[in-house]
Amino acid sequence: LLAVASLDDWGLNPDIARLTRPYLLAVGCSAPPLLVFTALRRYLLGVHIVRPVMTTLLTANLINLVANWILVYGRFGFPALGVTGSAVATTLARLYMASALGLVVYWSRARLGPPDGVVTRRPDAARLGHLTRLGVPAALQMTLEVGAFSVATAFAARLDAASSAAHQLALNIASLTYMVPLGLCSAAAVRVGHAFGARDARRTTTAGWAALAVGAVLMLTLGLTMALVPRLLLSPFSRDPRVLELGAVLLGFAAAFQLFDGMQTIATGVLRGVGDTVRPMAVHFVAYWVLGLPIGYLLCFDAAWGVPGLWTGFTVGLIVAGSVLLGIWARRSRRLAW
């Protein structure tokens, strides 16, 4: 809502700004169910109930797909809402996600069995304080990371329509491959956290390095795919020759930073498992907001590189974040082994 209120000051392309305002207003309604879904998902992952989360997300994508088809194009007597219809479809899908996981949590009580000891619903100031000290830096880290890409998208929207479209398409593909390390990040945080809580140093370090090794192999494979067949990945989204040409260039940058993006994401989860959420936050602030965004802005506008300049900044920031966070975990794992 704050973004909508300040939209006129962003300097967006007028055609893009006209479509952005109603989209943000509609998709903003999905924030509360998304927060509920996120809390329930993290809880279920923490108690090793993962399959219902996957099933819920798969079915939510189908709901989102059908709702987009109906609301964007105006099927079955519904008005054609265009991009606003896409935002409404997202909101409907997120309402479904929160409701479905709420039922899973309710039904999972029988599987988990009665709790050990006395469970109280009274607020526990010490425990809430501990959760806050861990959670606030983790939330800021995610905000810094997602916020940097959002700001870069706003910068791209100042350029011509083809540049903005190519940026969004390449970012969509990179966001899809990002789900691989994001899943490993969650798995690493749970496995490392369980081992660390059990004071098992060997299992802690093994779980952390295993997640990073699997992530490295997968991200190198995805990066190679982006480098070899960029137009094949872009062709379902657009037929515009200029968009495809520019998008292929941007996917070349994405291919270059896939490994580092994977390492920074998984290392963040590993460090989260041992209770370190402050240093990843600091690293992301420096990598994205001190280095990545300023470099991208200067190359895009001052050096007139256009949208490839923004992606050069992305690449620098991710290389720095991945390398530094991997180094932090390497030092931490040596201390654990000692």
mmCIF file of C-alpha atoms in Angstrom:
data_model
loop_
_atom_site.group_PDB
_atom_site.id
_atom_site.type_symbol
_atom_site.label_atom_id
_atom_site.label_comp_id
_atom_site.label_asym_id
_atom_site.label_seq_id
_atom_site.Cartn_x
_atom_site.Cartn_y
_atom_site.Cartn_z
ATOM 1 C CA LEU A 1 0.000 0.000 0.000
ATOM 2 C CA LEU A 2 2.912 2.333 0.691
ATOM 3 C CA ALA A 3 4.276 1.473 -2.738
ATOM 4 C CA VAL A 4 0.948 2.384 -4.336
ATOM 5 C CA ALA A 5 0.837 5.694 -2.471
ATOM 6 C CA SER A 6 4.316 6.644 -3.720
ATOM 7 C CA LEU A 7 4.043 5.181 -7.215
ATOM 8 C CA ASP A 8 3.998 8.556 -8.957
ATOM 9 C CA ASP A 9 7.459 9.314 -7.557
ATOM 10 C CA TRP A 10 9.091 6.197 -8.993
ATOM 11 C CA GLY A 11 9.576 7.584 -12.478
ATOM 12 C CA LEU A 12 8.052 4.508 -14.111
ATOM 13 C CA ASN A 13 7.178 4.191 -17.758
ATOM 14 C CA PRO A 14 3.575 5.598 -17.853
ATOM 15 C CA ASP A 15 2.186 2.487 -19.586
ATOM 16 C CA ILE A 16 3.701 0.282 -16.872
ATOM 17 C CA ALA A 17 2.609 2.556 -14.008
ATOM 18 C CA ARG A 18 -0.996 2.480 -15.240
ATOM 19 C CA LEU A 19 -1.095 -1.312 -14.866
ATOM 20 C CA THR A 20 0.988 -1.488 -11.684
ATOM 21 C CA ARG A 21 -1.331 0.427 -9.334
ATOM 22 C CA PRO A 22 -4.414 -1.863 -9.517
ATOM 23 C CA TYR A 23 -2.165 -4.931 -9.503
ATOM 24 C CA LEU A 24 -0.461 -3.915 -6.239
ATOM 25 C CA LEU A 25 -3.783 -3.022 -4.617
ATOM 26 C CA ALA A 26 -5.197 -6.466 -5.445
ATOM 27 C CA VAL A 27 -2.131 -8.523 -4.591
ATOM 28 C CA GLY A 28 -1.688 -6.640 -1.308
ATOM 29 C CA CYS A 29 -4.783 -8.444 0.000
ATOM 30 C CA SER A 30 -2.832 -11.710 -0.200
ATOM 31 C CA ALA A 31 -0.245 -10.655 2.395
ATOM 32 C CA PRO A 32 -2.104 -11.881 5.546
ATOM 33 C CA PRO A 33 -2.850 -15.415 4.217
ATOM 34 C CA LEU A 34 0.696 -15.624 2.870
ATOM 35 C CA LEU A 35 2.114 -14.865 6.349
ATOM 36 C CA VAL A 36 -0.153 -17.503 7.912
ATOM 37 C CA PHE A 37 0.892 -20.044 5.280
ATOM 38 C CA THR A 38 4.580 -19.279 5.863
ATOM 39 C CA ALA A 39 4.299 -19.808 9.632
ATOM 40 C CA LEU A 40 2.404 -23.096 9.196
ATOM 41 C CA ARG A 41 4.841 -24.307 6.536
ATOM 42 C CA ARG A 42 7.887 -23.641 8.731
ATOM 43 C CA TYR A 43 6.222 -25.433 11.645
ATOM 44 C CA LEU A 44 5.458 -28.524 9.535
ATOM 45 C CA LEU A 45 9.003 -28.598 8.118
ATOM 46 C CA GLY A 46 10.366 -28.397 11.645
ATOM 47 C CA VAL A 47 8.442 -31.528 12.695
ATOM 48 C CA HIS A 48 9.405 -33.358 9.459
ATOM 49 C CA ILE A 49 5.967 -33.222 7.803
ATOM 50 C CA VAL A 50 6.926 -32.101 4.294
ATOM 51 C CA ARG A 51 4.775 -33.982 1.778
ATOM 52 C CA PRO A 52 1.522 -32.057 2.541
ATOM 53 C CA VAL A 53 3.420 -28.787 2.030
ATOM 54 C CA MET A 54 4.522 -29.915 -1.424
ATOM 55 C CA THR A 55 1.027 -31.169 -2.291
ATOM 56 C CA THR A 56 -0.538 -27.898 -1.152
ATOM 57 C CA LEU A 57 1.839 -25.848 -3.287
ATOM 58 C CA LEU A 58 1.330 -28.042 -6.352
ATOM 59 C CA THR A 59 -2.447 -27.782 -6.119
ATOM 60 C CA ALA A 60 -2.205 -24.046 -5.359
ATOM 61 C CA ASN A 61 -0.319 -23.586 -8.631
ATOM 62 C CA LEU A 62 -3.114 -25.365 -10.488
ATOM 63 C CA ILE A 63 -5.684 -23.126 -8.794
ATOM 64 C CA ASN A 64 -3.572 -20.090 -9.679
ATOM 65 C CA LEU A 65 -3.282 -21.250 -13.307
ATOM 66 C CA VAL A 66 -7.018 -21.782 -13.761
ATOM 67 C CA ALA A 67 -7.928 -18.556 -11.926
ATOM 68 C CA ASN A 68 -5.468 -16.605 -14.103
ATOM 69 C CA TRP A 69 -6.965 -18.085 -17.267
ATOM 70 C CA ILE A 70 -10.474 -17.133 -16.150
ATOM 71 C CA LEU A 71 -9.799 -13.680 -14.687
ATOM 72 C CA VAL A 72 -7.086 -12.369 -17.022
ATOM 73 C CA TYR A 73 -8.936 -13.258 -20.235
ATOM 74 C CA GLY A 74 -12.546 -13.153 -18.980
ATOM 75 C CA ARG A 75 -13.812 -16.725 -19.303
ATOM 76 C CA PHE A 76 -17.192 -18.143 -18.167
ATOM 77 C CA GLY A 77 -18.858 -14.740 -18.054
ATOM 78 C CA PHE A 78 -16.183 -13.112 -15.846
ATOM 79 C CA PRO A 79 -14.824 -9.716 -16.969
ATOM 80 C CA ALA A 80 -11.347 -9.644 -18.544
ATOM 81 C CA LEU A 81 -9.299 -7.999 -15.770
ATOM 82 C CA GLY A 82 -5.867 -8.289 -17.389
ATOM 83 C CA VAL A 83 -2.925 -8.059 -14.973
ATOM 84 C CA THR A 84 -5.300 -7.157 -12.128
ATOM 85 C CA GLY A 85 -6.991 -10.513 -12.659
ATOM 86 C CA SER A 86 -3.611 -12.162 -12.201
ATOM 87 C CA ALA A 87 -3.251 -10.430 -8.821
ATOM 88 C CA VAL A 88 -6.731 -11.602 -7.767
ATOM 89 C CA ALA A 89 -5.813 -15.152 -8.804
ATOM 90 C CA THR A 90 -2.665 -14.961 -6.658
ATOM 91 C CA THR A 91 -4.747 -13.838 -3.672
ATOM 92 C CA LEU A 92 -7.193 -16.719 -4.139
ATOM 93 C CA ALA A 93 -4.333 -19.232 -4.373
ATOM 94 C CA ARG A 94 -2.741 -17.901 -1.174
ATOM 95 C CA LEU A 95 -6.031 -18.075 0.704
ATOM 96 C CA TYR A 96 -6.249 -21.720 -0.330
ATOM 97 C CA MET A 97 -2.637 -22.368 0.791
ATOM 98 C CA ALA A 98 -3.209 -20.957 4.278
ATOM 99 C CA SER A 99 -6.491 -22.855 4.700
ATOM 100 C CA ALA A 100 -5.078 -26.172 3.467
ATOM 101 C CA LEU A 101 -2.041 -26.099 5.775
ATOM 102 C CA GLY A 102 -4.255 -25.044 8.676
ATOM 103 C CA LEU A 103 -6.186 -28.294 8.205
ATOM 104 C CA VAL A 104 -2.928 -30.277 7.906
ATOM 105 C CA VAL A 105 -1.650 -28.858 11.201
ATOM 106 C CA TYR A 106 -4.962 -29.696 12.873
ATOM 107 C CA TRP A 107 -4.914 -33.281 11.580
ATOM 108 C CA SER A 108 -1.181 -33.769 12.318
ATOM 109 C CA ARG A 109 -1.722 -33.629 16.075
ATOM 110 C CA ALA A 110 -2.732 -37.301 16.139
ATOM 111 C CA ARG A 111 0.423 -38.315 14.236
ATOM 112 C CA LEU A 112 2.737 -36.326 16.489
ATOM 113 C CA GLY A 113 1.191 -37.714 19.665
ATOM 114 C CA PRO A 114 0.734 -35.981 23.002
ATOM 115 C CA PRO A 115 3.353 -33.353 23.874
ATOM 116 C CA ASP A 116 6.051 -34.016 26.457
ATOM 117 C CA GLY A 117 5.392 -32.089 29.659
ATOM 118 C CA VAL A 118 2.833 -29.398 30.273
ATOM 119 C CA VAL A 119 1.933 -27.137 27.372
ATOM 120 C CA THR A 120 0.764 -23.668 28.295
ATOM 121 C CA ARG A 121 -0.832 -21.088 26.036
ATOM 122 C CA ARG A 122 0.282 -18.211 28.219
ATOM 123 C CA PRO A 123 2.881 -15.940 26.607
ATOM 124 C CA ASP A 124 6.447 -16.864 27.576
ATOM 125 C CA ALA A 125 8.447 -13.619 27.483
ATOM 126 C CA ALA A 126 11.853 -15.351 27.469
ATOM 127 C CA ARG A 127 10.941 -17.697 24.631
ATOM 128 C CA LEU A 128 9.266 -14.960 22.593
ATOM 129 C CA GLY A 129 12.340 -12.784 23.083
ATOM 130 C CA HIS A 130 14.625 -15.584 21.877
ATOM 131 C CA LEU A 131 12.443 -16.160 18.809
ATOM 132 C CA THR A 132 12.482 -12.438 18.075
ATOM 133 C CA ARG A 133 16.277 -12.204 18.357
ATOM 134 C CA LEU A 134 16.609 -15.039 15.857
ATOM 135 C CA GLY A 135 13.690 -14.060 13.646
ATOM 136 C CA VAL A 136 14.155 -10.337 13.118
ATOM 137 C CA PRO A 137 17.640 -10.618 11.504
ATOM 138 C CA ALA A 138 16.405 -13.525 9.361
ATOM 139 C CA ALA A 139 13.413 -11.441 8.250
ATOM 140 C CA LEU A 140 15.644 -8.461 7.490
ATOM 141 C CA GLN A 141 17.982 -10.699 5.492
ATOM 142 C CA MET A 142 15.089 -11.858 3.303
ATOM 143 C CA THR A 143 13.802 -8.286 3.013
ATOM 144 C CA LEU A 144 17.216 -7.038 1.911
ATOM 145 C CA GLU A 145 17.519 -9.786 -0.696
ATOM 146 C CA VAL A 146 14.001 -9.625 -2.143
ATOM 147 C CA GLY A 147 13.948 -5.840 -1.796
ATOM 148 C CA ALA A 148 17.090 -5.473 -3.887
ATOM 149 C CA PHE A 149 15.546 -7.407 -6.768
ATOM 150 C CA SER A 150 12.309 -5.431 -6.419
ATOM 151 C CA VAL A 151 14.186 -2.131 -6.610
ATOM 152 C CA ALA A 152 16.098 -3.374 -9.644
ATOM 153 C CA THR A 153 12.764 -4.240 -11.282
ATOM 154 C CA ALA A 154 11.595 -0.675 -10.603
ATOM 155 C CA PHE A 155 14.797 0.586 -12.235
ATOM 156 C CA ALA A 156 14.169 -1.655 -15.258
ATOM 157 C CA ALA A 157 10.655 -0.234 -15.536
ATOM 158 C CA ARG A 158 12.206 3.173 -16.289
ATOM 159 C CA LEU A 159 13.649 1.730 -19.496
ATOM 160 C CA ASP A 160 11.836 0.784 -22.687
ATOM 161 C CA ALA A 161 9.155 -1.904 -22.631
ATOM 162 C CA ALA A 162 11.395 -4.562 -24.226
ATOM 163 C CA SER A 163 14.084 -4.091 -21.571
ATOM 164 C CA SER A 164 11.527 -4.270 -18.783
ATOM 165 C CA ALA A 165 9.936 -7.393 -20.285
ATOM 166 C CA ALA A 166 13.284 -9.145 -20.806
ATOM 167 C CA HIS A 167 14.268 -8.325 -17.222
ATOM 168 C CA GLN A 168 11.022 -9.759 -15.851
ATOM 169 C CA LEU A 169 11.206 -12.929 -17.931
ATOM 170 C CA ALA A 170 14.838 -13.626 -17.021
ATOM 171 C CA LEU A 171 14.062 -12.878 -13.376
ATOM 172 C CA ASN A 172 11.101 -15.294 -13.469
ATOM 173 C CA ILE A 173 13.353 -18.090 -14.761
ATOM 174 C CA ALA A 174 16.088 -17.280 -12.223
ATOM 175 C CA SER A 175 13.436 -17.206 -9.481
ATOM 176 C CA LEU A 176 12.239 -20.642 -10.553
ATOM 177 C CA THR A 177 15.734 -22.141 -10.334
ATOM 178 C CA TYR A 178 16.144 -20.347 -6.981
ATOM 179 C CA MET A 179 13.514 -22.721 -5.560
ATOM 180 C CA VAL A 180 16.144 -25.495 -5.628
ATOM 181 C CA PRO A 181 18.568 -23.862 -3.140
ATOM 182 C CA LEU A 182 15.635 -22.400 -1.206
ATOM 183 C CA GLY A 183 14.353 -25.925 -0.559
ATOM 184 C CA LEU A 184 17.833 -27.071 0.431
ATOM 185 C CA CYS A 185 18.085 -23.990 2.671
ATOM 186 C CA SER A 186 14.979 -25.109 4.573
ATOM 187 C CA ALA A 187 16.177 -28.706 4.756
ATOM 188 C CA ALA A 188 19.631 -27.632 5.956
ATOM 189 C CA ALA A 189 18.196 -25.340 8.635
ATOM 190 C CA VAL A 190 16.068 -28.208 9.987
ATOM 191 C CA ARG A 191 18.728 -30.948 9.823
ATOM 192 C CA VAL A 192 21.556 -28.748 11.099
ATOM 193 C CA GLY A 193 19.270 -27.321 13.784
ATOM 194 C CA HIS A 194 18.263 -30.767 15.044
ATOM 195 C CA ALA A 195 21.891 -31.948 15.150
ATOM 196 C CA PHE A 196 23.110 -28.731 16.758
ATOM 197 C CA GLY A 197 20.362 -28.928 19.369
ATOM 198 C CA ALA A 198 21.467 -32.487 20.147
ATOM 199 C CA ARG A 199 25.055 -31.199 20.583
ATOM 200 C CA ASP A 200 26.267 -33.541 17.854
ATOM 201 C CA ALA A 201 29.050 -31.598 16.154
ATOM 202 C CA ARG A 202 29.849 -34.265 13.555
ATOM 203 C CA ARG A 203 26.232 -34.585 12.409
ATOM 204 C CA THR A 204 25.914 -30.781 12.362
ATOM 205 C CA THR A 205 28.866 -30.259 10.020
ATOM 206 C CA THR A 206 27.976 -33.272 7.853
ATOM 207 C CA ALA A 207 24.427 -32.004 7.306
ATOM 208 C CA GLY A 208 25.688 -28.515 6.435
ATOM 209 C CA TRP A 209 28.306 -29.613 3.929
ATOM 210 C CA ALA A 210 26.000 -32.234 2.391
ATOM 211 C CA ALA A 211 23.383 -29.554 1.636
ATOM 212 C CA LEU A 212 26.020 -27.283 0.106
ATOM 213 C CA ALA A 213 27.488 -30.098 -2.026
ATOM 214 C CA VAL A 214 24.092 -31.133 -3.404
ATOM 215 C CA GLY A 215 23.272 -27.489 -4.066
ATOM 216 C CA ALA A 216 26.537 -26.896 -5.914
ATOM 217 C CA VAL A 217 25.932 -29.805 -8.302
ATOM 218 C CA LEU A 218 22.338 -28.825 -9.020
ATOM 219 C CA MET A 219 23.049 -25.113 -9.484
ATOM 220 C CA LEU A 220 25.977 -25.779 -11.815
ATOM 221 C CA THR A 221 23.663 -27.975 -13.900
ATOM 222 C CA LEU A 222 20.958 -25.289 -13.998
ATOM 223 C CA GLY A 223 23.511 -22.602 -14.852
ATOM 224 C CA LEU A 224 24.850 -24.693 -17.727
ATOM 225 C CA THR A 225 21.292 -25.165 -19.030
ATOM 226 C CA MET A 226 20.696 -21.394 -18.992
ATOM 227 C CA ALA A 227 23.945 -20.781 -20.844
ATOM 228 C CA LEU A 228 23.307 -23.404 -23.542
ATOM 229 C CA VAL A 229 19.589 -22.985 -24.363
ATOM 230 C CA PRO A 230 18.474 -19.509 -23.235
ATOM 231 C CA ARG A 231 16.027 -18.971 -26.109
ATOM 232 C CA LEU A 232 14.368 -22.326 -25.474
ATOM 233 C CA LEU A 233 13.683 -21.226 -21.888
ATOM 234 C CA LEU A 234 12.395 -17.800 -22.979
ATOM 235 C CA SER A 235 10.277 -18.835 -25.965
ATOM 236 C CA PRO A 236 7.150 -19.852 -23.967
ATOM 237 C CA PHE A 237 6.909 -16.293 -22.610
ATOM 238 C CA SER A 238 7.374 -14.075 -25.648
ATOM 239 C CA ARG A 239 7.705 -13.994 -29.429
ATOM 240 C CA ASP A 240 9.168 -10.480 -29.555
ATOM 241 C CA PRO A 241 12.654 -10.746 -31.169
ATOM 242 C CA ARG A 242 14.033 -7.845 -29.103
ATOM 243 C CA VAL A 243 12.783 -9.357 -25.839
ATOM 244 C CA LEU A 244 14.214 -12.773 -26.728
ATOM 245 C CA GLU A 245 17.577 -11.299 -27.737
ATOM 246 C CA LEU A 246 17.925 -9.218 -24.576
ATOM 247 C CA GLY A 247 16.531 -11.994 -22.387
ATOM 248 C CA ALA A 248 19.195 -14.388 -23.679
ATOM 249 C CA VAL A 249 21.888 -11.896 -22.638
ATOM 250 C CA LEU A 250 20.379 -11.626 -19.152
ATOM 251 C CA LEU A 251 20.175 -15.400 -18.783
ATOM 252 C CA GLY A 252 23.909 -15.444 -19.496
ATOM 253 C CA PHE A 253 24.383 -13.347 -16.355
ATOM 254 C CA ALA A 254 21.992 -15.648 -14.482
ATOM 255 C CA ALA A 255 24.047 -18.661 -15.576
ATOM 256 C CA ALA A 256 27.173 -17.004 -14.201
ATOM 257 C CA PHE A 257 25.726 -16.413 -10.739
ATOM 258 C CA GLN A 258 23.724 -19.651 -10.277
ATOM 259 C CA LEU A 259 26.425 -21.374 -8.221
ATOM 260 C CA PHE A 260 26.948 -18.344 -5.985
ATOM 261 C CA ASP A 261 23.210 -17.786 -5.584
ATOM 262 C CA GLY A 262 22.864 -21.387 -4.466
ATOM 263 C CA MET A 263 25.765 -21.176 -2.041
ATOM 264 C CA GLN A 264 24.579 -17.965 -0.383
ATOM 265 C CA THR A 265 21.042 -19.309 -0.003
ATOM 266 C CA ILE A 266 22.013 -22.709 1.416
ATOM 267 C CA ALA A 267 24.761 -21.256 3.630
ATOM 268 C CA THR A 268 22.168 -18.877 5.090
ATOM 269 C CA GLY A 269 20.014 -21.889 6.020
ATOM 270 C CA VAL A 270 22.970 -23.776 7.459
ATOM 271 C CA LEU A 271 23.983 -20.800 9.615
ATOM 272 C CA ARG A 272 20.350 -20.351 10.642
ATOM 273 C CA GLY A 273 20.442 -23.933 11.918
ATOM 274 C CA VAL A 274 23.237 -23.068 14.353
ATOM 275 C CA GLY A 275 21.437 -19.914 15.466
ATOM 276 C CA ASP A 276 23.460 -17.392 13.430
ATOM 277 C CA THR A 277 21.060 -15.009 11.687
ATOM 278 C CA VAL A 278 22.892 -11.717 12.243
ATOM 279 C CA ARG A 279 25.926 -12.256 10.036
ATOM 280 C CA PRO A 280 23.920 -13.399 6.980
ATOM 281 C CA MET A 281 21.839 -10.244 7.360
ATOM 282 C CA ALA A 282 24.954 -8.071 7.425
ATOM 283 C CA VAL A 283 26.468 -9.877 4.431
ATOM 284 C CA HIS A 284 23.292 -9.421 2.378
ATOM 285 C CA PHE A 285 23.149 -5.733 3.231
ATOM 286 C CA VAL A 286 26.700 -5.140 2.004
ATOM 287 C CA ALA A 287 26.446 -7.450 -1.030
ATOM 288 C CA TYR A 288 23.159 -6.095 -2.370
ATOM 289 C CA TRP A 289 22.746 -2.550 -1.073
ATOM 290 C CA VAL A 290 26.367 -1.362 -0.822
ATOM 291 C CA LEU A 291 27.733 -3.177 -3.888
ATOM 292 C CA GLY A 292 25.126 -4.785 -6.164
ATOM 293 C CA LEU A 293 22.454 -2.104 -6.517
ATOM 294 C CA PRO A 294 24.801 0.930 -6.753
ATOM 295 C CA ILE A 295 26.983 -0.834 -9.333
ATOM 296 C CA GLY A 296 23.903 -1.894 -11.298
ATOM 297 C CA TYR A 297 22.417 1.614 -11.218
ATOM 298 C CA LEU A 298 25.640 3.271 -12.364
ATOM 299 C CA LEU A 299 26.190 0.821 -15.208
ATOM 300 C CA CYS A 300 22.524 0.897 -16.271
ATOM 301 C CA PHE A 301 21.968 4.652 -16.339
ATOM 302 C CA ASP A 302 25.281 6.515 -16.063
ATOM 303 C CA ALA A 303 27.269 4.146 -18.289
ATOM 304 C CA ALA A 304 24.163 3.588 -20.474
ATOM 305 C CA TRP A 305 24.491 -0.215 -20.458
ATOM 306 C CA GLY A 306 20.752 -0.552 -19.968
ATOM 307 C CA VAL A 307 19.308 -3.581 -18.221
ATOM 308 C CA PRO A 308 22.518 -5.688 -18.609
ATOM 309 C CA GLY A 309 24.123 -3.143 -16.284
ATOM 310 C CA LEU A 310 21.564 -3.983 -13.590
ATOM 311 C CA TRP A 311 22.329 -7.673 -13.975
ATOM 312 C CA THR A 312 26.049 -7.001 -13.718
ATOM 313 C CA GLY A 313 25.307 -5.545 -10.286
ATOM 314 C CA PHE A 314 23.261 -8.655 -9.410
ATOM 315 C CA THR A 315 26.166 -10.864 -10.379
ATOM 316 C CA VAL A 316 28.699 -8.923 -8.299
ATOM 317 C CA GLY A 317 26.437 -8.938 -5.253
ATOM 318 C CA LEU A 318 25.695 -12.663 -5.454
ATOM 319 C CA ILE A 319 29.340 -13.609 -5.960
ATOM 320 C CA VAL A 320 30.277 -11.608 -2.872
ATOM 321 C CA ALA A 321 27.396 -12.980 -0.778
ATOM 322 C CA GLY A 322 28.014 -16.591 -1.770
ATOM 323 C CA SER A 323 31.770 -16.448 -1.198
ATOM 324 C CA VAL A 324 31.606 -14.667 2.164
ATOM 325 C CA LEU A 325 28.798 -16.809 3.627
ATOM 326 C CA LEU A 326 30.549 -19.989 2.508
ATOM 327 C CA GLY A 327 33.697 -18.756 4.247
ATOM 328 C CA ILE A 328 31.759 -18.004 7.439
ATOM 329 C CA TRP A 329 30.325 -21.535 7.510
ATOM 330 C CA ALA A 330 33.757 -23.072 6.788
ATOM 331 C CA ARG A 331 35.200 -21.295 9.840
ATOM 332 C CA ARG A 332 32.187 -22.221 11.963
ATOM 333 C CA SER A 333 32.366 -25.890 10.960
ATOM 334 C CA ARG A 334 36.083 -26.019 11.862
ATOM 335 C CA ARG A 335 35.274 -24.604 15.286
ATOM 336 C CA LEU A 336 32.510 -27.183 15.725
ATOM 337 C CA ALA A 337 34.863 -29.999 14.770
ATOM 338 C CA TRP A 338 37.464 -28.700 17.247
#
